[in-house]
């Protein structure tokens, strides 16, 4: 349906937000009517209080108070654009902000334009896809949705000639990393009511955070692993936040932007860190800010030990993670290619960073 009105590399601009919307729709379906029935009782409250009350009825960290769901949207083909906007605006603040990162409003106009006239058919196509979660096994269900989103992102990034490695880490690699990260701490993690933190400075759609959380839950259902992350790609960021919402994590722990230029979690320290930062990617865009921090803050900043060559920021990520370690120690798992282990002669930036570590 999109062919002709959209370039192939732009399909994701429609398919990703529509998949997120349909998933949220299916997750909320069992309690949707209860939320609508309860809404008049809290209508006059301030927005924050209203959100909290309706979230409780929905049973998630989010809700939708619009009269519409996907079934009702397709029952009124002539008003699809107005109704779809009404539906999106009916989400609680945290979920609505996620959709805004996709700039989806522009695409509603584009698809509804008489020249294209495909909006209704696209919505109907998604209404026929069942993304209802398996309530008996939400962990596995979330894992499968994570795969689905990452596969979509990988396909669209390949079509626009981006590198798939920026978007995807195979789950078995993550599982290995998580095992290595937690194996020494089994005694700690099996204690009653233990609370720990996990951070990924290049979190993508949140795959590493999800597998880490799943591992700790399997080990000790009473343990709590609070997850934190930052992501530079708006689509990946939005998907990661929607996944956190559905799983009951705090979505505001996921920050948007370039970790090097604006550390969204400045001053915070974490028990565990996991990352697969993009390797072989240059840091020219952030050069001015990174150099200034290196020169002005020295060892009290993140990059005091040295700066690697401009065409590979891998060791900047590692230094950033080391700056987030707790004084009593933390554990870090990071995926590198071979380059950071041996590039740079003695006394070069890389060599000095390795020596310091």
mmCIF file with all atom_site columns, N, CA and C in Angstrom, residues 195-204 206 208-210 213 224-231 240 244 249-255 263-266 268-275 320-321 324 326:
data_model
loop_
_atom_site.group_PDB
_atom_site.id
_atom_site.type_symbol
_atom_site.label_atom_id
_atom_site.label_alt_id
_atom_site.label_comp_id
_atom_site.label_asym_id
_atom_site.label_entity_id
_atom_site.label_seq_id
_atom_site.pdbx_PDB_ins_code
_atom_site.Cartn_x
_atom_site.Cartn_y
_atom_site.Cartn_z
_atom_site.occupancy
_atom_site.B_iso_or_equiv
_atom_site.pdbx_formal_charge
_atom_site.auth_seq_id
_atom_site.auth_comp_id
_atom_site.auth_asym_id
_atom_site.auth_atom_id
_atom_site.pdbx_PDB_model_num
ATOM 1   N N  . UNK A 1 195 ? 17.568 -4.853 45.540 1.00 0.00 ? 195 UNK A N  1
ATOM 2   C CA . UNK A 1 195 ? 17.304 -3.895 44.459 1.00 0.00 ? 195 UNK A CA 1
ATOM 3   C C  . UNK A 1 195 ? 18.640 -3.497 43.836 1.00 0.00 ? 195 UNK A C  1
ATOM 4   N N  . UNK A 1 196 ? 18.775 -3.684 42.531 1.00 0.00 ? 196 UNK A N  1
ATOM 5   C CA . UNK A 1 196 ? 20.014 -3.321 41.827 1.00 0.00 ? 196 UNK A CA 1
ATOM 6   C C  . UNK A 1 196 ? 19.682 -2.486 40.589 1.00 0.00 ? 196 UNK A C  1
ATOM 7   N N  . UNK A 1 197 ? 20.717 -1.856 40.015 1.00 0.00 ? 197 UNK A N  1
ATOM 8   C CA . UNK A 1 197 ? 20.491 -1.011 38.832 1.00 0.00 ? 197 UNK A CA 1
ATOM 9   C C  . UNK A 1 197 ? 21.347 -1.496 37.661 1.00 0.00 ? 197 UNK A C  1
ATOM 10  N N  . UNK A 1 198 ? 20.787 -1.344 36.455 1.00 0.00 ? 198 UNK A N  1
ATOM 11  C CA . UNK A 1 198 ? 21.474 -1.744 35.220 1.00 0.00 ? 198 UNK A CA 1
ATOM 12  C C  . UNK A 1 198 ? 21.368 -0.589 34.219 1.00 0.00 ? 198 UNK A C  1
ATOM 13  N N  . UNK A 1 199 ? 22.473 -0.283 33.526 1.00 0.00 ? 199 UNK A N  1
ATOM 14  C CA . UNK A 1 199 ? 22.503 0.883  32.632 1.00 0.00 ? 199 UNK A CA 1
ATOM 15  C C  . UNK A 1 199 ? 23.135 0.516  31.298 1.00 0.00 ? 199 UNK A C  1
ATOM 16  N N  . UNK A 1 200 ? 22.562 1.063  30.210 1.00 0.00 ? 200 UNK A N  1
ATOM 17  C CA . UNK A 1 200 ? 23.125 0.902  28.866 1.00 0.00 ? 200 UNK A CA 1
ATOM 18  C C  . UNK A 1 200 ? 23.153 2.275  28.191 1.00 0.00 ? 200 UNK A C  1
ATOM 19  N N  . UNK A 1 201 ? 24.355 2.832  27.941 1.00 0.00 ? 201 UNK A N  1
ATOM 20  C CA . UNK A 1 201 ? 24.444 4.187  27.375 1.00 0.00 ? 201 UNK A CA 1
ATOM 21  C C  . UNK A 1 201 ? 24.123 4.270  25.886 1.00 0.00 ? 201 UNK A C  1
ATOM 22  N N  . UNK A 1 202 ? 23.930 3.112  25.228 1.00 0.00 ? 202 UNK A N  1
ATOM 23  C CA . UNK A 1 202 ? 23.540 3.106  23.808 1.00 0.00 ? 202 UNK A CA 1
ATOM 24  C C  . UNK A 1 202 ? 22.488 2.015  23.669 1.00 0.00 ? 202 UNK A C  1
ATOM 25  N N  . UNK A 1 203 ? 21.308 2.252  24.276 1.00 0.00 ? 203 UNK A N  1
ATOM 26  C CA . UNK A 1 203 ? 20.414 1.121  24.588 1.00 0.00 ? 203 UNK A CA 1
ATOM 27  C C  . UNK A 1 203 ? 19.548 0.653  23.426 1.00 0.00 ? 203 UNK A C  1
ATOM 28  N N  . UNK A 1 204 ? 19.529 1.365  22.285 1.00 0.00 ? 204 UNK A N  1
ATOM 29  C CA . UNK A 1 204 ? 18.720 0.899  21.154 1.00 0.00 ? 204 UNK A CA 1
ATOM 30  C C  . UNK A 1 204 ? 17.277 0.685  21.565 1.00 0.00 ? 204 UNK A C  1
ATOM 31  N N  . UNK A 1 206 ? 16.335 -1.467 23.657 1.00 0.00 ? 206 UNK A N  1
ATOM 32  C CA . UNK A 1 206 ? 16.303 -1.947 25.048 1.00 0.00 ? 206 UNK A CA 1
ATOM 33  C C  . UNK A 1 206 ? 16.538 -3.427 25.215 1.00 0.00 ? 206 UNK A C  1
ATOM 34  N N  . UNK A 1 208 ? 19.265 -5.292 25.653 1.00 0.00 ? 208 UNK A N  1
ATOM 35  C CA . UNK A 1 208 ? 20.158 -5.701 26.748 1.00 0.00 ? 208 UNK A CA 1
ATOM 36  C C  . UNK A 1 208 ? 19.482 -5.519 28.098 1.00 0.00 ? 208 UNK A C  1
ATOM 37  N N  . UNK A 1 209 ? 18.754 -4.424 28.245 1.00 0.00 ? 209 UNK A N  1
ATOM 38  C CA . UNK A 1 209 ? 18.067 -4.155 29.514 1.00 0.00 ? 209 UNK A CA 1
ATOM 39  C C  . UNK A 1 209 ? 17.008 -5.229 29.767 1.00 0.00 ? 209 UNK A C  1
ATOM 40  N N  . UNK A 1 210 ? 16.291 -5.621 28.706 1.00 0.00 ? 210 UNK A N  1
ATOM 41  C CA . UNK A 1 210 ? 15.228 -6.635 28.852 1.00 0.00 ? 210 UNK A CA 1
ATOM 42  C C  . UNK A 1 210 ? 15.798 -7.987 29.258 1.00 0.00 ? 210 UNK A C  1
ATOM 43  N N  . UNK A 1 213 ? 17.039 -7.931 32.848 1.00 0.00 ? 213 UNK A N  1
ATOM 44  C CA . UNK A 1 213 ? 15.910 -7.976 33.791 1.00 0.00 ? 213 UNK A CA 1
ATOM 45  C C  . UNK A 1 213 ? 15.343 -9.393 33.874 1.00 0.00 ? 213 UNK A C  1
ATOM 46  N N  . UNK A 1 224 ? 14.598 -6.896 42.434 1.00 0.00 ? 224 UNK A N  1
ATOM 47  C CA . UNK A 1 224 ? 14.178 -5.826 41.526 1.00 0.00 ? 224 UNK A CA 1
ATOM 48  C C  . UNK A 1 224 ? 15.413 -5.270 40.824 1.00 0.00 ? 224 UNK A C  1
ATOM 49  N N  . UNK A 1 225 ? 15.368 -5.273 39.495 1.00 0.00 ? 225 UNK A N  1
ATOM 50  C CA . UNK A 1 225 ? 16.458 -4.679 38.718 1.00 0.00 ? 225 UNK A CA 1
ATOM 51  C C  . UNK A 1 225 ? 15.883 -3.452 38.021 1.00 0.00 ? 225 UNK A C  1
ATOM 52  N N  . UNK A 1 226 ? 16.317 -2.281 38.465 1.00 0.00 ? 226 UNK A N  1
ATOM 53  C CA . UNK A 1 226 ? 15.847 -1.039 37.835 1.00 0.00 ? 226 UNK A CA 1
ATOM 54  C C  . UNK A 1 226 ? 16.753 -0.746 36.642 1.00 0.00 ? 226 UNK A C  1
ATOM 55  N N  . UNK A 1 227 ? 16.143 -0.486 35.492 1.00 0.00 ? 227 UNK A N  1
ATOM 56  C CA . UNK A 1 227 ? 16.960 -0.308 34.289 1.00 0.00 ? 227 UNK A CA 1
ATOM 57  C C  . UNK A 1 227 ? 16.968 1.147  33.822 1.00 0.00 ? 227 UNK A C  1
ATOM 58  N N  . UNK A 1 228 ? 18.128 1.552  33.284 1.00 0.00 ? 228 UNK A N  1
ATOM 59  C CA . UNK A 1 228 ? 18.340 2.922  32.817 1.00 0.00 ? 228 UNK A CA 1
ATOM 60  C C  . UNK A 1 228 ? 19.045 2.859  31.463 1.00 0.00 ? 228 UNK A C  1
ATOM 61  N N  . UNK A 1 229 ? 18.812 3.870  30.623 1.00 0.00 ? 229 UNK A N  1
ATOM 62  C CA . UNK A 1 229 ? 19.501 3.870  29.336 1.00 0.00 ? 229 UNK A CA 1
ATOM 63  C C  . UNK A 1 229 ? 19.418 5.215  28.650 1.00 0.00 ? 229 UNK A C  1
ATOM 64  N N  . UNK A 1 230 ? 20.186 5.334  27.571 1.00 0.00 ? 230 UNK A N  1
ATOM 65  C CA . UNK A 1 230 ? 20.117 6.527  26.720 1.00 0.00 ? 230 UNK A CA 1
ATOM 66  C C  . UNK A 1 230 ? 20.256 6.076  25.274 1.00 0.00 ? 230 UNK A C  1
ATOM 67  N N  . UNK A 1 231 ? 19.538 6.748  24.379 1.00 0.00 ? 231 UNK A N  1
ATOM 68  C CA . UNK A 1 231 ? 19.542 6.341  22.970 1.00 0.00 ? 231 UNK A CA 1
ATOM 69  C C  . UNK A 1 231 ? 19.423 7.568  22.060 1.00 0.00 ? 231 UNK A C  1
ATOM 70  N N  . UNK A 1 240 ? 11.961 1.563  22.786 1.00 0.00 ? 240 UNK A N  1
ATOM 71  C CA . UNK A 1 240 ? 12.497 1.168  24.094 1.00 0.00 ? 240 UNK A CA 1
ATOM 72  C C  . UNK A 1 240 ? 11.570 1.669  25.210 1.00 0.00 ? 240 UNK A C  1
ATOM 73  N N  . UNK A 1 244 ? 9.349  -0.426 27.994 1.00 0.00 ? 244 UNK A N  1
ATOM 74  C CA . UNK A 1 244 ? 9.461  -0.198 29.448 1.00 0.00 ? 244 UNK A CA 1
ATOM 75  C C  . UNK A 1 244 ? 8.088  0.064  30.065 1.00 0.00 ? 244 UNK A C  1
ATOM 76  N N  . UNK A 1 249 ? 8.401  -0.984 34.004 1.00 0.00 ? 249 UNK A N  1
ATOM 77  C CA . UNK A 1 249 ? 9.603  -0.240 34.396 1.00 0.00 ? 249 UNK A CA 1
ATOM 78  C C  . UNK A 1 249 ? 9.276  1.251  34.300 1.00 0.00 ? 249 UNK A C  1
ATOM 79  N N  . UNK A 1 250 ? 10.164 2.085  34.825 1.00 0.00 ? 250 UNK A N  1
ATOM 80  C CA . UNK A 1 250 ? 9.932  3.531  34.773 1.00 0.00 ? 250 UNK A CA 1
ATOM 81  C C  . UNK A 1 250 ? 10.470 4.090  33.453 1.00 0.00 ? 250 UNK A C  1
ATOM 82  N N  . UNK A 1 251 ? 9.573  4.480  32.506 1.00 0.00 ? 251 UNK A N  1
ATOM 83  C CA . UNK A 1 251 ? 10.074 4.913  31.200 1.00 0.00 ? 251 UNK A CA 1
ATOM 84  C C  . UNK A 1 251 ? 10.910 6.187  31.260 1.00 0.00 ? 251 UNK A C  1
ATOM 85  N N  . UNK A 1 252 ? 10.752 6.980  32.331 1.00 0.00 ? 252 UNK A N  1
ATOM 86  C CA . UNK A 1 252 ? 11.545 8.222  32.405 1.00 0.00 ? 252 UNK A CA 1
ATOM 87  C C  . UNK A 1 252 ? 13.019 7.939  32.720 1.00 0.00 ? 252 UNK A C  1
ATOM 88  N N  . UNK A 1 253 ? 13.354 6.669  33.017 1.00 0.00 ? 253 UNK A N  1
ATOM 89  C CA . UNK A 1 253 ? 14.773 6.298  33.199 1.00 0.00 ? 253 UNK A CA 1
ATOM 90  C C  . UNK A 1 253 ? 15.496 6.163  31.862 1.00 0.00 ? 253 UNK A C  1
ATOM 91  N N  . UNK A 1 254 ? 14.748 6.183  30.767 1.00 0.00 ? 254 UNK A N  1
ATOM 92  C CA . UNK A 1 254 ? 15.351 6.096  29.428 1.00 0.00 ? 254 UNK A CA 1
ATOM 93  C C  . UNK A 1 254 ? 15.431 7.514  28.866 1.00 0.00 ? 254 UNK A C  1
ATOM 94  N N  . UNK A 1 255 ? 16.637 7.967  28.562 1.00 0.00 ? 255 UNK A N  1
ATOM 95  C CA . UNK A 1 255 ? 16.851 9.350  28.112 1.00 0.00 ? 255 UNK A CA 1
ATOM 96  C C  . UNK A 1 255 ? 17.155 9.377  26.613 1.00 0.00 ? 255 UNK A C  1
ATOM 97  N N  . UNK A 1 263 ? 24.846 14.066 28.803 1.00 0.00 ? 263 UNK A N  1
ATOM 98  C CA . UNK A 1 263 ? 24.684 12.869 29.627 1.00 0.00 ? 263 UNK A CA 1
ATOM 99  C C  . UNK A 1 263 ? 23.357 12.987 30.367 1.00 0.00 ? 263 UNK A C  1
ATOM 100 N N  . UNK A 1 264 ? 22.348 12.255 29.874 1.00 0.00 ? 264 UNK A N  1
ATOM 101 C CA . UNK A 1 264 ? 21.003 12.349 30.448 1.00 0.00 ? 264 UNK A CA 1
ATOM 102 C C  . UNK A 1 264 ? 20.918 11.852 31.873 1.00 0.00 ? 264 UNK A C  1
ATOM 103 N N  . UNK A 1 265 ? 21.930 11.112 32.329 1.00 0.00 ? 265 UNK A N  1
ATOM 104 C CA . UNK A 1 265 ? 21.921 10.566 33.691 1.00 0.00 ? 265 UNK A CA 1
ATOM 105 C C  . UNK A 1 265 ? 23.181 11.009 34.443 1.00 0.00 ? 265 UNK A C  1
ATOM 106 N N  . UNK A 1 266 ? 23.515 12.283 34.257 1.00 0.00 ? 266 UNK A N  1
ATOM 107 C CA . UNK A 1 266 ? 24.719 12.834 34.877 1.00 0.00 ? 266 UNK A CA 1
ATOM 108 C C  . UNK A 1 266 ? 24.658 12.680 36.399 1.00 0.00 ? 266 UNK A C  1
ATOM 109 N N  . UNK A 1 268 ? 24.734 10.026 38.117 1.00 0.00 ? 268 UNK A N  1
ATOM 110 C CA . UNK A 1 268 ? 24.157 8.751  38.587 1.00 0.00 ? 268 UNK A CA 1
ATOM 111 C C  . UNK A 1 268 ? 25.198 7.639  38.445 1.00 0.00 ? 268 UNK A C  1
ATOM 112 N N  . UNK A 1 269 ? 25.135 6.686  39.362 1.00 0.00 ? 269 UNK A N  1
ATOM 113 C CA . UNK A 1 269 ? 26.031 5.520  39.298 1.00 0.00 ? 269 UNK A CA 1
ATOM 114 C C  . UNK A 1 269 ? 25.192 4.246  39.320 1.00 0.00 ? 269 UNK A C  1
ATOM 115 N N  . UNK A 1 270 ? 25.755 3.175  38.750 1.00 0.00 ? 270 UNK A N  1
ATOM 116 C CA . UNK A 1 270 ? 24.967 1.955  38.575 1.00 0.00 ? 270 UNK A CA 1
ATOM 117 C C  . UNK A 1 270 ? 25.754 0.722  39.015 1.00 0.00 ? 270 UNK A C  1
ATOM 118 N N  . UNK A 1 271 ? 25.010 -0.314 39.440 1.00 0.00 ? 271 UNK A N  1
ATOM 119 C CA . UNK A 1 271 ? 25.656 -1.563 39.868 1.00 0.00 ? 271 UNK A CA 1
ATOM 120 C C  . UNK A 1 271 ? 26.202 -2.339 38.677 1.00 0.00 ? 271 UNK A C  1
ATOM 121 N N  . UNK A 1 272 ? 25.411 -2.337 37.586 1.00 0.00 ? 272 UNK A N  1
ATOM 122 C CA . UNK A 1 272 ? 25.783 -3.116 36.403 1.00 0.00 ? 272 UNK A CA 1
ATOM 123 C C  . UNK A 1 272 ? 25.626 -2.249 35.159 1.00 0.00 ? 272 UNK A C  1
ATOM 124 N N  . UNK A 1 273 ? 26.491 -2.496 34.182 1.00 0.00 ? 273 UNK A N  1
ATOM 125 C CA . UNK A 1 273 ? 26.364 -1.805 32.899 1.00 0.00 ? 273 UNK A CA 1
ATOM 126 C C  . UNK A 1 273 ? 26.634 -2.778 31.761 1.00 0.00 ? 273 UNK A C  1
ATOM 127 N N  . UNK A 1 274 ? 25.852 -2.622 30.719 1.00 0.00 ? 274 UNK A N  1
ATOM 128 C CA . UNK A 1 274 ? 25.960 -3.488 29.539 1.00 0.00 ? 274 UNK A CA 1
ATOM 129 C C  . UNK A 1 274 ? 25.857 -2.606 28.318 1.00 0.00 ? 274 UNK A C  1
ATOM 130 N N  . UNK A 1 275 ? 26.646 -2.832 27.294 1.00 0.00 ? 275 UNK A N  1
ATOM 131 C CA . UNK A 1 275 ? 26.454 -2.051 26.080 1.00 0.00 ? 275 UNK A CA 1
ATOM 132 C C  . UNK A 1 275 ? 27.076 -2.704 24.862 1.00 0.00 ? 275 UNK A C  1
ATOM 133 N N  . UNK A 1 320 ? 33.092 6.520  29.557 1.00 0.00 ? 320 UNK A N  1
ATOM 134 C CA . UNK A 1 320 ? 31.816 7.046  30.070 1.00 0.00 ? 320 UNK A CA 1
ATOM 135 C C  . UNK A 1 320 ? 31.208 6.062  31.080 1.00 0.00 ? 320 UNK A C  1
ATOM 136 N N  . UNK A 1 321 ? 31.248 4.765  30.738 1.00 0.00 ? 321 UNK A N  1
ATOM 137 C CA . UNK A 1 321 ? 30.685 3.749  31.628 1.00 0.00 ? 321 UNK A CA 1
ATOM 138 C C  . UNK A 1 321 ? 31.489 3.639  32.923 1.00 0.00 ? 321 UNK A C  1
ATOM 139 N N  . UNK A 1 324 ? 30.572 5.913  35.532 1.00 0.00 ? 324 UNK A N  1
ATOM 140 C CA . UNK A 1 324 ? 29.277 5.629  36.178 1.00 0.00 ? 324 UNK A CA 1
ATOM 141 C C  . UNK A 1 324 ? 29.393 4.503  37.218 1.00 0.00 ? 324 UNK A C  1
ATOM 142 N N  . UNK A 1 326 ? 30.117 2.602  40.721 1.00 0.00 ? 326 UNK A N  1
ATOM 143 C CA . UNK A 1 326 ? 29.967 2.983  42.132 1.00 0.00 ? 326 UNK A CA 1
ATOM 144 C C  . UNK A 1 326 ? 31.322 2.881  42.823 1.00 0.00 ? 326 UNK A C  1
#
